[in-house]
CSV table of C-alpha atoms and ligand atoms in Angstrom, one decimal:
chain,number,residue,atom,x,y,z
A,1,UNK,CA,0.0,0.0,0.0
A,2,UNK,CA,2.7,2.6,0.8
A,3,UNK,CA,5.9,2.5,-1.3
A,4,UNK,CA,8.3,3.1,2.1
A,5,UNK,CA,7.6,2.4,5.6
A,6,UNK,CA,6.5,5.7,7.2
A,7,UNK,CA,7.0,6.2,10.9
A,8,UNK,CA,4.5,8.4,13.0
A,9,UNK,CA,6.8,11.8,14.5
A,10,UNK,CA,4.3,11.6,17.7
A,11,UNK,CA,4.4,8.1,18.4
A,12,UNK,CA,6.7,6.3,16.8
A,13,UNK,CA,3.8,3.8,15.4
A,14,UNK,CA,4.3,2.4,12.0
A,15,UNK,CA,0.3,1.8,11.3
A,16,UNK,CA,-1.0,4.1,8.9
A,17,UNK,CA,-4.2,4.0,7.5
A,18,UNK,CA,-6.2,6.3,3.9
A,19,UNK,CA,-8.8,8.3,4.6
A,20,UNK,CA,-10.9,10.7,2.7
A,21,UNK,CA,-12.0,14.3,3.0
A,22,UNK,CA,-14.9,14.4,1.1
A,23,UNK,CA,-17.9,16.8,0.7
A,24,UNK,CA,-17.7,20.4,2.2
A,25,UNK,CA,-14.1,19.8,2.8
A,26,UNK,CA,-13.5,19.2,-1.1
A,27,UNK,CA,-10.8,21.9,-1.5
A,28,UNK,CA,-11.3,24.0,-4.3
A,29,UNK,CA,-9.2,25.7,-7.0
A,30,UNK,CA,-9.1,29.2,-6.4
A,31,UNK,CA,-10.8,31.7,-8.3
A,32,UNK,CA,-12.8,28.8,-10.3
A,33,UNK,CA,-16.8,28.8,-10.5
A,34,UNK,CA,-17.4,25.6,-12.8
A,35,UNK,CA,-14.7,22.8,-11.9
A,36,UNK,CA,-15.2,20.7,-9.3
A,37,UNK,CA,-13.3,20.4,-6.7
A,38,UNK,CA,-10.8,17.3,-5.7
A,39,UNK,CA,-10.7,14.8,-3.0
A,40,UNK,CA,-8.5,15.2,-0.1
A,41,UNK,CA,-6.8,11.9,1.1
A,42,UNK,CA,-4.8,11.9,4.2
A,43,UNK,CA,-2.3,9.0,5.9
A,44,UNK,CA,-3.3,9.1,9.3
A,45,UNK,CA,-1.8,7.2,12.2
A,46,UNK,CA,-3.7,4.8,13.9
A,47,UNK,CA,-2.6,4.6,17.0
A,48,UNK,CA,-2.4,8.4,17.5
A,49,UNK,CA,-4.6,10.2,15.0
A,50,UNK,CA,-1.6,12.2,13.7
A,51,UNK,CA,-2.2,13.5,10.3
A,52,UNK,CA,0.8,12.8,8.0
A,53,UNK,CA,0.2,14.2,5.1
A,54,UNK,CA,-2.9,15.2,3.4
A,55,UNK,CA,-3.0,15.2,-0.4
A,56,UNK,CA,-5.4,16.5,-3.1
A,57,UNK,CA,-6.3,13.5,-5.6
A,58,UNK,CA,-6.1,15.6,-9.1
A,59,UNK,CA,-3.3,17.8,-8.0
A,60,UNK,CA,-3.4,19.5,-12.1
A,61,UNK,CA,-6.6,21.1,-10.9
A,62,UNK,CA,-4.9,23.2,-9.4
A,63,UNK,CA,-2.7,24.8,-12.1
A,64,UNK,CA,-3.4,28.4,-12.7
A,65,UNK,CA,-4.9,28.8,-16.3
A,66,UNK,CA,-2.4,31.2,-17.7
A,67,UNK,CA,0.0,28.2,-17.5
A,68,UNK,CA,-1.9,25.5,-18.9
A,69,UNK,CA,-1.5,27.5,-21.8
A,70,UNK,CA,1.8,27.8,-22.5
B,1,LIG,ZN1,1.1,8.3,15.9
């Protein structure tokens, strides 16, 4: 599931689970009206509940229009 074992900076754990941030917490491209946004997953520990590392599924959302055209 993960390509290198990740280790928890609060406690030390080495059991990670995925989750999603769906809904309301979609994040959003700013400064767009029509596109939708894209799903959040974050690696969270479970032992502790530390977040990892949160990342948007369709990161290229994100690029700012006047450089998709070049
Ligand atoms: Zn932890």
């Amino acid at each position: 599931m993960f390509d290198h074992i990740k280790l928890c900076p609060k406690c030390n754990s080495t059991e990670f689970g995925e989750g999603v941030l769906m809904g309301h917490a979609a994040l959003m491209p700013k400064g767009t009206v029509f596109s939708m946004g894209s799903t959040i997953t974050a690696t969270v520990c479970t032992r502790c509940g530390h977040i990892l590392e949160m990342k948007v599924k369709e990161p290229q959302k994100f690029i700012p229009k006047h450089k998709k055209q070049l």
